[in-house]
PDB file of C-alpha atoms and ligand atoms in Angstrom:
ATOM      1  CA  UNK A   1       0.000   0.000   0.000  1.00 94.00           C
ATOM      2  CA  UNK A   2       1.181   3.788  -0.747  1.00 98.00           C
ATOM      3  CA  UNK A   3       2.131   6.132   1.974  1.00 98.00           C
ATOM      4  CA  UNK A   4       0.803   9.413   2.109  1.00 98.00           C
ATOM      5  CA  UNK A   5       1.310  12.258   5.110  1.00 98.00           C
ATOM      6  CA  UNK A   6      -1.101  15.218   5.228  1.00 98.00           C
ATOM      7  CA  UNK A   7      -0.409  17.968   7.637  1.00 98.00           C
ATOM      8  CA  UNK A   8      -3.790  20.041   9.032  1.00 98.00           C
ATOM      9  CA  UNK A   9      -5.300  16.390   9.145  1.00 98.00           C
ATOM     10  CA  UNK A  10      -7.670  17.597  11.486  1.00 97.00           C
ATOM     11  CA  UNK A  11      -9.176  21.260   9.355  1.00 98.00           C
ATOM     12  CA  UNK A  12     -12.191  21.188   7.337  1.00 98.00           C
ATOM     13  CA  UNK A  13      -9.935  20.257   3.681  1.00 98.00           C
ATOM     14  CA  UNK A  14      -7.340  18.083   5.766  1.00 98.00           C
ATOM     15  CA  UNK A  15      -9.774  16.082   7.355  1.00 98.00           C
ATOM     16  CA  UNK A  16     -11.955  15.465   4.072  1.00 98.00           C
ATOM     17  CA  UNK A  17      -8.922  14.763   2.013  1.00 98.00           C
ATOM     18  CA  UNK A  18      -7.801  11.987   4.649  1.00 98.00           C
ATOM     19  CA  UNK A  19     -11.116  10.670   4.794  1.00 97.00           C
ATOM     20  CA  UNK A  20     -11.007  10.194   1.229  1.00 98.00           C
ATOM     21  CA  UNK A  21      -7.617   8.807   0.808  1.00 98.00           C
ATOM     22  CA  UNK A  22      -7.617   5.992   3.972  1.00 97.00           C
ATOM     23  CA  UNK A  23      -9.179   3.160   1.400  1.00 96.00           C
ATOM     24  CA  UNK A  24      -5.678   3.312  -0.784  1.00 97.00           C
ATOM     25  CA  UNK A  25      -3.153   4.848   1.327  1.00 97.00           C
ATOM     26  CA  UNK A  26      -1.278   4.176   4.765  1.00 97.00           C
ATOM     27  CA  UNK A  27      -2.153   7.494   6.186  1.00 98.00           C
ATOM     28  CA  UNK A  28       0.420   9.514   8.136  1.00 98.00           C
ATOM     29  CA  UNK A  29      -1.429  12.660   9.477  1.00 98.00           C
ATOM     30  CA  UNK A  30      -0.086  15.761  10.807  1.00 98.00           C
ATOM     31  CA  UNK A  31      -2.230  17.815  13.514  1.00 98.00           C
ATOM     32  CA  UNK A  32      -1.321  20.606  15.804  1.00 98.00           C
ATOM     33  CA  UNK A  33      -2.288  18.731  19.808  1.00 97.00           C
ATOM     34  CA  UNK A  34      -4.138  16.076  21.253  1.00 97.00           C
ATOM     35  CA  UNK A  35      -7.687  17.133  20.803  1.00 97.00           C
ATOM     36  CA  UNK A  36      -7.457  17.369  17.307  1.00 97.00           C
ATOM     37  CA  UNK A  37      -5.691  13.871  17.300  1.00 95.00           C
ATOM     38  CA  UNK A  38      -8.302  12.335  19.137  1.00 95.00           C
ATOM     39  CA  UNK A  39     -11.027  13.755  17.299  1.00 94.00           C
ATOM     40  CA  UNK A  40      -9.187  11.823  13.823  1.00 94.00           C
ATOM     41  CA  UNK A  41     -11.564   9.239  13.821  1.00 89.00           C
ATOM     42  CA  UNK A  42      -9.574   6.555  10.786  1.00 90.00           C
ATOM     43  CA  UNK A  43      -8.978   3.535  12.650  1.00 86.00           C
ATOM     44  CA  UNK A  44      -5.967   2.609  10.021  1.00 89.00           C
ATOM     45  CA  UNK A  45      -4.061   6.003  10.017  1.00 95.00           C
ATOM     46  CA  UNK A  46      -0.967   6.969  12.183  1.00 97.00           C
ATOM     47  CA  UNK A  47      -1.343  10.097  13.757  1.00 97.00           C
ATOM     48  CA  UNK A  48       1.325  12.645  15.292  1.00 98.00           C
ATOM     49  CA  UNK A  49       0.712  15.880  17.122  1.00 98.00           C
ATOM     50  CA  UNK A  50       3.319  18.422  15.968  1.00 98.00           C
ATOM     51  CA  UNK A  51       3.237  22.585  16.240  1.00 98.00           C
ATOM     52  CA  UNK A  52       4.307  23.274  12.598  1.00 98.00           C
ATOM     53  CA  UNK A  53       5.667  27.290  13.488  1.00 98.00           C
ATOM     54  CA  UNK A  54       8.093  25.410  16.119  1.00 98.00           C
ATOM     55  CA  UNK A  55      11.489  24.009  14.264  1.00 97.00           C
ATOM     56  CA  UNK A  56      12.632  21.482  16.878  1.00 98.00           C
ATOM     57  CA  UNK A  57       9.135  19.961  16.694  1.00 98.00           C
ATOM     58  CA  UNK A  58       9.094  19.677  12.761  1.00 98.00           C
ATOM     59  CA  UNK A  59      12.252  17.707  13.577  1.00 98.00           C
ATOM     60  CA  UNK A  60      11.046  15.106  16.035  1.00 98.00           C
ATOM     61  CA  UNK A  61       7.897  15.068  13.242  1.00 98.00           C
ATOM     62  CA  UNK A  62      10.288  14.216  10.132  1.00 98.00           C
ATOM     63  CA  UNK A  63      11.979  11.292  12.639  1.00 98.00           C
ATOM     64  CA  UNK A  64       8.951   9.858  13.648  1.00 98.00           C
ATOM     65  CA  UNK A  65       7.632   9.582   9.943  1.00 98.00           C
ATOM     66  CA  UNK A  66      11.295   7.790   8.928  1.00 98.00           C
ATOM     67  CA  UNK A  67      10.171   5.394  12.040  1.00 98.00           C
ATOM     68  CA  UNK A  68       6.830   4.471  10.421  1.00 97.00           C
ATOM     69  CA  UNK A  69       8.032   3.997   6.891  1.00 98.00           C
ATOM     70  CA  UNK A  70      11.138   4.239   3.904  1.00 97.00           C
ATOM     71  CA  UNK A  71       9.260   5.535   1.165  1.00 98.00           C
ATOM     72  CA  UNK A  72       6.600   8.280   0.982  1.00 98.00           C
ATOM     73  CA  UNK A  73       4.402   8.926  -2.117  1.00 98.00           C
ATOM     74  CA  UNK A  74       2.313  11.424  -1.461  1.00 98.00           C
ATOM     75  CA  UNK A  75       2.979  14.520   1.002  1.00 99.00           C
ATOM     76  CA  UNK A  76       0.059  17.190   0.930  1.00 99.00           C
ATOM     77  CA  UNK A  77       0.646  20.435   3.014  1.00 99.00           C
ATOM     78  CA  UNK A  78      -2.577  21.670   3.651  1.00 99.00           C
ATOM     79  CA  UNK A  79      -2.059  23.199   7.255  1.00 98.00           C
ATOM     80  CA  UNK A  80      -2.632  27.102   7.115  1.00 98.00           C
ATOM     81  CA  UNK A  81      -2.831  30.192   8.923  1.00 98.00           C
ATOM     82  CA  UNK A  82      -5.126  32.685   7.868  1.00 98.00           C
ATOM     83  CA  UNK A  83      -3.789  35.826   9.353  1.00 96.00           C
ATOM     84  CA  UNK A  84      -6.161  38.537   7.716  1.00 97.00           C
ATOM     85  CA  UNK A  85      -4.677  41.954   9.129  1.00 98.00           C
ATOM     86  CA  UNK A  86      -3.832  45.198   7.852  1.00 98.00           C
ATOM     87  CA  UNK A  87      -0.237  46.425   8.179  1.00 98.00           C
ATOM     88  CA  UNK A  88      -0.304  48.035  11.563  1.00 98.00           C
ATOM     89  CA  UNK A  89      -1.827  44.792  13.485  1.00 98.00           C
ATOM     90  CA  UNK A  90       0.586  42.816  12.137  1.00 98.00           C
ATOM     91  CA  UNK A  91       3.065  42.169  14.750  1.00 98.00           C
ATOM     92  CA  UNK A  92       6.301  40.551  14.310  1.00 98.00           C
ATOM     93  CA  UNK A  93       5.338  37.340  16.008  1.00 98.00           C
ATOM     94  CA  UNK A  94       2.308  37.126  13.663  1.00 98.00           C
ATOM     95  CA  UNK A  95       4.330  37.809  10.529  1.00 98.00           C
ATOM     96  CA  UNK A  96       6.689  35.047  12.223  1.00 98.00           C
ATOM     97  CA  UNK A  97       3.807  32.582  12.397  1.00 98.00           C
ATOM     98  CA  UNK A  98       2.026  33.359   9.000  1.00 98.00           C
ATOM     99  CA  UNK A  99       5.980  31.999   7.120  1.00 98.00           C
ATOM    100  CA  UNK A 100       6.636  29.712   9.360  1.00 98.00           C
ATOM    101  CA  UNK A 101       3.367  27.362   8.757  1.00 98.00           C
ATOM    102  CA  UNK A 102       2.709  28.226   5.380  1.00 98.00           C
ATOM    103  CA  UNK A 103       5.754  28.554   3.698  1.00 98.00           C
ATOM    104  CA  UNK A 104       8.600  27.424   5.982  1.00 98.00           C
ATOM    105  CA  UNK A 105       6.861  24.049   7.137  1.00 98.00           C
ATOM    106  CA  UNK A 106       6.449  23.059   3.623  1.00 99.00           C
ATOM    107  CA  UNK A 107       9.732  23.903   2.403  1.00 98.00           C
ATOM    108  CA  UNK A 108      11.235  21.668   5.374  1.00 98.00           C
ATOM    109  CA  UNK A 109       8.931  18.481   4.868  1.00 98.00           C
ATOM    110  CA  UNK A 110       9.698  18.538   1.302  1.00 98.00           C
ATOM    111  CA  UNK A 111      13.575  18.960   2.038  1.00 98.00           C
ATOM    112  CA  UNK A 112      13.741  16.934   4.926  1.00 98.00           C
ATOM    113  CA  UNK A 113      11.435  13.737   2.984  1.00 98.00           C
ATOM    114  CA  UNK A 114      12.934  14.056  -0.137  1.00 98.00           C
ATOM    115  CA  UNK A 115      15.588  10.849   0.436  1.00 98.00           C
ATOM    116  CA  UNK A 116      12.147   8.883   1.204  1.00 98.00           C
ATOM    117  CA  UNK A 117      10.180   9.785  -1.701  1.00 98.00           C
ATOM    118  CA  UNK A 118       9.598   7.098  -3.768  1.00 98.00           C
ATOM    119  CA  UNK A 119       9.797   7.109  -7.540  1.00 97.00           C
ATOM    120  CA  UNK A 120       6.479   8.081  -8.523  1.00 96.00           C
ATOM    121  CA  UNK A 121       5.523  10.359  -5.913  1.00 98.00           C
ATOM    122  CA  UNK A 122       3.725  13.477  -5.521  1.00 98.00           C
ATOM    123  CA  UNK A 123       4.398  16.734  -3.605  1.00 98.00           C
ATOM    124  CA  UNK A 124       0.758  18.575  -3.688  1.00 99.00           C
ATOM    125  CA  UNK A 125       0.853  22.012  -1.776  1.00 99.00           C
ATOM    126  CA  UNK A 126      -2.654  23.675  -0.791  1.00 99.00           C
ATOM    127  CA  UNK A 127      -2.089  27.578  -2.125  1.00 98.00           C
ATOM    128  CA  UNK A 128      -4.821  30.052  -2.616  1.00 98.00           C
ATOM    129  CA  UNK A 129      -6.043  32.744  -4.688  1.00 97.00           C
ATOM    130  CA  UNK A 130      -4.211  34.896  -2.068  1.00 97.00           C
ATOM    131  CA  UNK A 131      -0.907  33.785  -3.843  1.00 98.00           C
ATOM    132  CA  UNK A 132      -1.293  35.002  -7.063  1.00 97.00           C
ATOM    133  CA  UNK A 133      -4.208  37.966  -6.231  1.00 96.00           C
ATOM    134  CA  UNK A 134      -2.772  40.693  -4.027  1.00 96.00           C
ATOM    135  CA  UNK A 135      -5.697  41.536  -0.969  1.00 96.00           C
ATOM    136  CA  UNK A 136      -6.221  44.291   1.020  1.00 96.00           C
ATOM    137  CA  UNK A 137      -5.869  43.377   4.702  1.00 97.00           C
ATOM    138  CA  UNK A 138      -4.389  39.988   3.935  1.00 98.00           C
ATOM    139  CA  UNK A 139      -0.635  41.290   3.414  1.00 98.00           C
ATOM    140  CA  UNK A 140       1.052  38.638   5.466  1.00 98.00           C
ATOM    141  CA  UNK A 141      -1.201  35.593   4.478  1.00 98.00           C
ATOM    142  CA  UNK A 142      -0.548  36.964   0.959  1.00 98.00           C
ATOM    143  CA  UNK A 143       2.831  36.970   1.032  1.00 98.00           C
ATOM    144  CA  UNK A 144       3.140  33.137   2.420  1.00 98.00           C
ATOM    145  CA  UNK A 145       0.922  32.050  -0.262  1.00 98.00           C
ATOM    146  CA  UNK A 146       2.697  34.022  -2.798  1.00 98.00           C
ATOM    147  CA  UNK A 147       5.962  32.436  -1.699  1.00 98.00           C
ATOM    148  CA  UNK A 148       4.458  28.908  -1.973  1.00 99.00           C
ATOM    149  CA  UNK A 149       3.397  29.315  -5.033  1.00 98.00           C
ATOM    150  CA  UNK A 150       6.724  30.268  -5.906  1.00 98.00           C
ATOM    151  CA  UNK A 151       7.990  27.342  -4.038  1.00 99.00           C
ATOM    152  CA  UNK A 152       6.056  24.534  -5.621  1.00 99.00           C
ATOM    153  CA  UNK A 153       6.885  26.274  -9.124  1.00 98.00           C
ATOM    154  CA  UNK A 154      10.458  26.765  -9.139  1.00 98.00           C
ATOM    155  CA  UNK A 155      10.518  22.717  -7.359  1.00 98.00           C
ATOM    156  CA  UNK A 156       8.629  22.004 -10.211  1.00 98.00           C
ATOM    157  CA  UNK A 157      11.445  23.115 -12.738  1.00 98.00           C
ATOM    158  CA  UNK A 158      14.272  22.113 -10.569  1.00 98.00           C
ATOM    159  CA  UNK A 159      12.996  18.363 -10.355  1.00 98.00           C
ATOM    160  CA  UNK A 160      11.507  18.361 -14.267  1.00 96.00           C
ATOM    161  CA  UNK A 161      11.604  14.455 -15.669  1.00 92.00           C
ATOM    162  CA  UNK A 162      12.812  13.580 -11.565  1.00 96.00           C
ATOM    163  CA  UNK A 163      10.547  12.593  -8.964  1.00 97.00           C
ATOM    164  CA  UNK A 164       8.625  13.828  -7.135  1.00 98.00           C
ATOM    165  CA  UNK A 165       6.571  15.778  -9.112  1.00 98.00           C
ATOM    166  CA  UNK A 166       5.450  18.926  -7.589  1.00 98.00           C
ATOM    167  CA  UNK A 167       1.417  20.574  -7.704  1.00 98.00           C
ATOM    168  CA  UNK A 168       0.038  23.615  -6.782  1.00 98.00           C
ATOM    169  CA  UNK A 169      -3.279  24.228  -5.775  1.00 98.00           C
ATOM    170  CA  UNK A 170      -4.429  28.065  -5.963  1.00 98.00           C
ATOM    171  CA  UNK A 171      -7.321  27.544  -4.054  1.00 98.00           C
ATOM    172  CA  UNK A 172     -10.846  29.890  -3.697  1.00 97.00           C
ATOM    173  CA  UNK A 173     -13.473  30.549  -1.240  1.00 97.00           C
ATOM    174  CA  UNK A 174     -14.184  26.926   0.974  1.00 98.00           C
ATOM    175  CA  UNK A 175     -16.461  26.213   3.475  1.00 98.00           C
ATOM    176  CA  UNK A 176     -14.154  25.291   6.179  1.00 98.00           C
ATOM    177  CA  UNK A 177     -13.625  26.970  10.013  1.00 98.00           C
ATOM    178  CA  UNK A 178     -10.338  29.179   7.802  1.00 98.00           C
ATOM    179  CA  UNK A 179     -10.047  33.012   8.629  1.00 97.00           C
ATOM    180  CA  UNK A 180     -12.652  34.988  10.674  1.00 96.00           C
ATOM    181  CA  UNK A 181     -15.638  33.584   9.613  1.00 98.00           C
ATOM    182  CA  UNK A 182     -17.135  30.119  10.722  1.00 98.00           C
ATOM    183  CA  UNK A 183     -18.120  27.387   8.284  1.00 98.00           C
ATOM    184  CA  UNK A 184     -21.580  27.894   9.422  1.00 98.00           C
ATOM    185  CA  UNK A 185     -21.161  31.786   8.481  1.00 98.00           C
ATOM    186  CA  UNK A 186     -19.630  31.112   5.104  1.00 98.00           C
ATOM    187  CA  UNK A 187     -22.610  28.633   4.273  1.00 98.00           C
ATOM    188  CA  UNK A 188     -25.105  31.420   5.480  1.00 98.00           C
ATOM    189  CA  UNK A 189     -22.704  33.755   2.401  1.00 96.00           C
ATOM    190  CA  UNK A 190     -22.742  31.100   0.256  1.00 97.00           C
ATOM    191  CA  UNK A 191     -26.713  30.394   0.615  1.00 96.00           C
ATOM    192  CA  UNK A 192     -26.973  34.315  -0.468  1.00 95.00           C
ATOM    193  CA  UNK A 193     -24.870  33.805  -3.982  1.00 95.00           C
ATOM    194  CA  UNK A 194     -21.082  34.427  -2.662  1.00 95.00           C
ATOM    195  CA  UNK A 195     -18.664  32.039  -4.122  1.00 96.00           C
ATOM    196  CA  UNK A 196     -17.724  29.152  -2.017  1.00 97.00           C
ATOM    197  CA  UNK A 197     -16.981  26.034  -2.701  1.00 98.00           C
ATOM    198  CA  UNK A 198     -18.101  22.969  -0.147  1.00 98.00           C
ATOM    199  CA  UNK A 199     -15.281  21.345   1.103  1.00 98.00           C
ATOM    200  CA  UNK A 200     -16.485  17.892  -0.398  1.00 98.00           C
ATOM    201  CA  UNK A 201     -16.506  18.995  -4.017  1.00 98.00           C
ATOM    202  CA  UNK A 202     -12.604  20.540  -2.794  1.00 98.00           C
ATOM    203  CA  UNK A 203     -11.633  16.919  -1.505  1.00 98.00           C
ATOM    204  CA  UNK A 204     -12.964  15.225  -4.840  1.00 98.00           C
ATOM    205  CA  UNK A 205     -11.162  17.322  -7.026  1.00 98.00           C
ATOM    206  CA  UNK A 206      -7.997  16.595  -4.411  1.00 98.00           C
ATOM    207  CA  UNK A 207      -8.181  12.894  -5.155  1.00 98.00           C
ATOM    208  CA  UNK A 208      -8.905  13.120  -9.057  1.00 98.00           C
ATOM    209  CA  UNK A 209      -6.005  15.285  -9.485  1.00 98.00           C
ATOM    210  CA  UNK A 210      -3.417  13.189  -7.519  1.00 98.00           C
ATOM    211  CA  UNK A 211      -4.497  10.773  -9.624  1.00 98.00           C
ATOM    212  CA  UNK A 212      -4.206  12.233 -12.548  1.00 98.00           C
ATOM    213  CA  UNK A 213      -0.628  11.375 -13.588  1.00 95.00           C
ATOM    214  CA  UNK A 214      -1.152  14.309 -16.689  1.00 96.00           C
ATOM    215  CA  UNK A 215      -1.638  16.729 -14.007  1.00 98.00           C
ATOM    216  CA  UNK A 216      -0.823  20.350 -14.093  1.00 98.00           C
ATOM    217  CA  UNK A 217       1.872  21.884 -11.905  1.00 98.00           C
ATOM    218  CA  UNK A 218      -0.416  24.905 -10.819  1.00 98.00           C
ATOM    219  CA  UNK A 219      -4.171  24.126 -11.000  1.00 98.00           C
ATOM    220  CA  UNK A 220      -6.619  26.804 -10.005  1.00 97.00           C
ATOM    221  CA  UNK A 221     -10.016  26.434  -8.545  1.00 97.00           C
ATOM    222  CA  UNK A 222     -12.360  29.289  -8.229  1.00 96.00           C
ATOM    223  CA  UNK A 223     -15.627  28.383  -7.142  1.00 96.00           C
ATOM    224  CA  UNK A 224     -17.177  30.711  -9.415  1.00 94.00           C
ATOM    225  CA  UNK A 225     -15.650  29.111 -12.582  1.00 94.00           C
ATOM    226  CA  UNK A 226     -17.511  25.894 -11.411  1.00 95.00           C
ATOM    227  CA  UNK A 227     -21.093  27.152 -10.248  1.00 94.00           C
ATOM    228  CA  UNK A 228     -20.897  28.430  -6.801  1.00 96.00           C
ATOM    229  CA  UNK A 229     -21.434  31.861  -6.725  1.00 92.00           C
ATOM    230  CA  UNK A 230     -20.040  35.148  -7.405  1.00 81.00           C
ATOM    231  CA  UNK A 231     -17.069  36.418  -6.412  1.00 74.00           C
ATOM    232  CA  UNK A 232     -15.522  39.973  -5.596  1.00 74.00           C
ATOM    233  CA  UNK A 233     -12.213  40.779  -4.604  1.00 68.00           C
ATOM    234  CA  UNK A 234     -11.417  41.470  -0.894  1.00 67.00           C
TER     235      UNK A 234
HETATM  236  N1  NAP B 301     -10.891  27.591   3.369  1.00 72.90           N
HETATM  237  C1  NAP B 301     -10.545  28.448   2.416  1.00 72.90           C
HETATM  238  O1  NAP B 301     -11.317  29.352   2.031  1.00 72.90           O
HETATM  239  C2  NAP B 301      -9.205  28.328   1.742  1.00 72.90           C
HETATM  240  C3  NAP B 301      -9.006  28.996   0.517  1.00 72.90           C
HETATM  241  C4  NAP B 301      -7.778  28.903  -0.109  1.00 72.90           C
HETATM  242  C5  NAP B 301      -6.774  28.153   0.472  1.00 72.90           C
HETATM  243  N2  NAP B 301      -6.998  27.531   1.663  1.00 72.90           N
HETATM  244  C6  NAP B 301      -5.901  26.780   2.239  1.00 72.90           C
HETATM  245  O2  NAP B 301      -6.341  25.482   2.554  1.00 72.90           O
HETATM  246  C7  NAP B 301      -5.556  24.968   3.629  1.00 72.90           C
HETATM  247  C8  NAP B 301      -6.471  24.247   4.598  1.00 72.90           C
HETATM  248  O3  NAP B 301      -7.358  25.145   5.163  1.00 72.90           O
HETATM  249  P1  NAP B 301      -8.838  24.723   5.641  1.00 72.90           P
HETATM  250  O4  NAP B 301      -9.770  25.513   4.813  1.00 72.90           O
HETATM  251  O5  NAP B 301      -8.975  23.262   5.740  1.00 72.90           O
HETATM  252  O6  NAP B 301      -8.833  25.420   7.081  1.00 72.90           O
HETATM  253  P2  NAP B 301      -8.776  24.798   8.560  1.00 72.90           P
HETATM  254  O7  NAP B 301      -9.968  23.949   8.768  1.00 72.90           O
HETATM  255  O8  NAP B 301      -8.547  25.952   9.464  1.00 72.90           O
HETATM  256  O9  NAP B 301      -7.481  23.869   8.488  1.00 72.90           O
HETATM  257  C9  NAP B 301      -6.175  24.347   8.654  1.00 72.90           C
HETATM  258  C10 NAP B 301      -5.467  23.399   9.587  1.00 72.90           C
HETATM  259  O10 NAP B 301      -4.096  23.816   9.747  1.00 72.90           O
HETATM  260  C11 NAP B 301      -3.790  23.679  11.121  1.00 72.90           C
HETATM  261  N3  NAP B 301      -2.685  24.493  11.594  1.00 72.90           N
HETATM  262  C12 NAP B 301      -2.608  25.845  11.638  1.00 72.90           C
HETATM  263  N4  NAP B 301      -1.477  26.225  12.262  1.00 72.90           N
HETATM  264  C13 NAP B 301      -0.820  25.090  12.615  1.00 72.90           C
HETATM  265  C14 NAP B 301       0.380  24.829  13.310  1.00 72.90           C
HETATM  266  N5  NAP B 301       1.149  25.813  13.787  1.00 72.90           N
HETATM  267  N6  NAP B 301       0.740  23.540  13.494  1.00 72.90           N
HETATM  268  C15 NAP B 301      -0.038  22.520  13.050  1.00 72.90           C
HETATM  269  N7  NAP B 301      -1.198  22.709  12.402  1.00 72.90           N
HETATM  270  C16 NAP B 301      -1.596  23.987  12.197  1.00 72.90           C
HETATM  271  C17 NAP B 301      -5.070  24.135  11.811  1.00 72.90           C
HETATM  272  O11 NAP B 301      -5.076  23.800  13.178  1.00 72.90           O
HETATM  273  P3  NAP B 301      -5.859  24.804  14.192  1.00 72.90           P
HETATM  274  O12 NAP B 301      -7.317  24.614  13.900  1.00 72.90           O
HETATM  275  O13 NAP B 301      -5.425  24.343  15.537  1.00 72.90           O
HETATM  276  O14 NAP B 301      -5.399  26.196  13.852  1.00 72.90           O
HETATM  277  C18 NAP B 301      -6.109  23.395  10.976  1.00 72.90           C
HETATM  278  O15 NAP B 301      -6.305  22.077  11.417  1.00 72.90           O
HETATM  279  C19 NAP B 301      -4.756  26.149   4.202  1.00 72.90           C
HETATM  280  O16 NAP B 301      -3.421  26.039   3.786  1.00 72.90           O
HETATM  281  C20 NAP B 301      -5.408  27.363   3.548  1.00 72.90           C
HETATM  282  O17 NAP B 301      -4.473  28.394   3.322  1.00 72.90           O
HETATM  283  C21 NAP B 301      -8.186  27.587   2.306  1.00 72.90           C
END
């Protein structure tokens, strides 16, 4: 059976994806402390509680997944921070936090994994919109998602006809608990015509696509190229 580690195993997309995923995959998942982990509720799939922002726990992480196996084909960074502030509320350990889950966390896994990877695997990194659509009040989240997507591109390049293969996901509007609003909020928004996708059709299009061996290295989903809703820049 393949391998696969997702980090934010226990968020709305994390947590679908997984769920989707346990039938054809040992499952190595990634959440942040022990309520999340018990909440995981995939009898099969090996769970460990790690802080992403913190370096020496990212370490003890990347051991613990050489303990449970010697080949990885799948790693999918979900795990986000949505740190929606304007320039003056942004304090330093905020701007800290913002890189060092979405951008530094990655860029470690895939580093640190890469002797494990097997031949045909995949690196798929959860982007957004906010990484390739500059937003007002979203400077810092921006600029993490920017630098993902720049990332997962450039990896892309650098490992061309070597493995793994690198994908991008510039990601729109989801119903999950991500950012200010609630999940029950955004489907209250999305009942009124604002673009969101659900975070079932996001997980379905997660699965086809890493199986999908023609795949794209950036693929972008907007849910209002696919029926749900309008949308308007933030
Ligand atoms: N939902 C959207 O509208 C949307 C749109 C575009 C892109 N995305 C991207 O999709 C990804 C998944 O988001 P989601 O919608 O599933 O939101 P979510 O439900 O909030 O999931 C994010 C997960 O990341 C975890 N996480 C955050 N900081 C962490 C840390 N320091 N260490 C370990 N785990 C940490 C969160 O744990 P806690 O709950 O403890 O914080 C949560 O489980 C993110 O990368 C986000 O940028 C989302």
């Amino acid at each position: 059976m393949k391998t696969a580690l997702i980090t934010g195993a226990a968020g709305g997309i994390g947590n679908a994806l997984a769920e989707r995923l346990v039938k054809d995959y040992q499952l190595l998942l990634v959440v942040r402390n022990n309520r999340q982990a018990k909440s995981i509720n995939l009898e099969t799939s090996k769970i460990s509680v790690c802080d992403l922002s913190n370096i020496a726990e990212l370490k003890i992480l990347i051991s613990w997944i050489k303990k449970q196996t010697d080949t990885l084909d799948l790693l999918v960074n979900v795990a986000g921070v949505a740190n929606y502030l304007n320039l003056n509320e942004i304090t330093n350990d905020i701007w800290q936090e913002s890189m060092a889950v979405n951008i530094t966390a990655p860029f470690i896994l895939i580093r640190d994994l890469l002797p494990i990877m097997s031949i045909d695997s995949l690196v798929l990194n959860i982007g957004s919109g906010a990484g390739s659509i500059p937003m007002r009040g979203r400077s810092a989240y921006c600029a993490s998602k920017f630098a993902l997507r720049g990332l997962t591109l450039s990896l892309a390049e650098e490992f061309k006809d070597q493995y793994p293969s690198f994908c991008l996901i510039t990601l729109g509007s989801t119903i999950t608990n991500f950012g200010p609003l609630s999940a029950e909020e955004k489907q209250v928004e999305a009942d009124s015509g604002k673009a969101y996708f659900p975070v079932e059709w996001v997980a379905d299009k997660l699965v086809q696509i890493i199986a999908d061996k023609n795949r794209d290295t950036e693929i972008v989903l907007y849910p209002g190229e696919h029926g749900f809703g309008e949308w308007k820049k933030p």
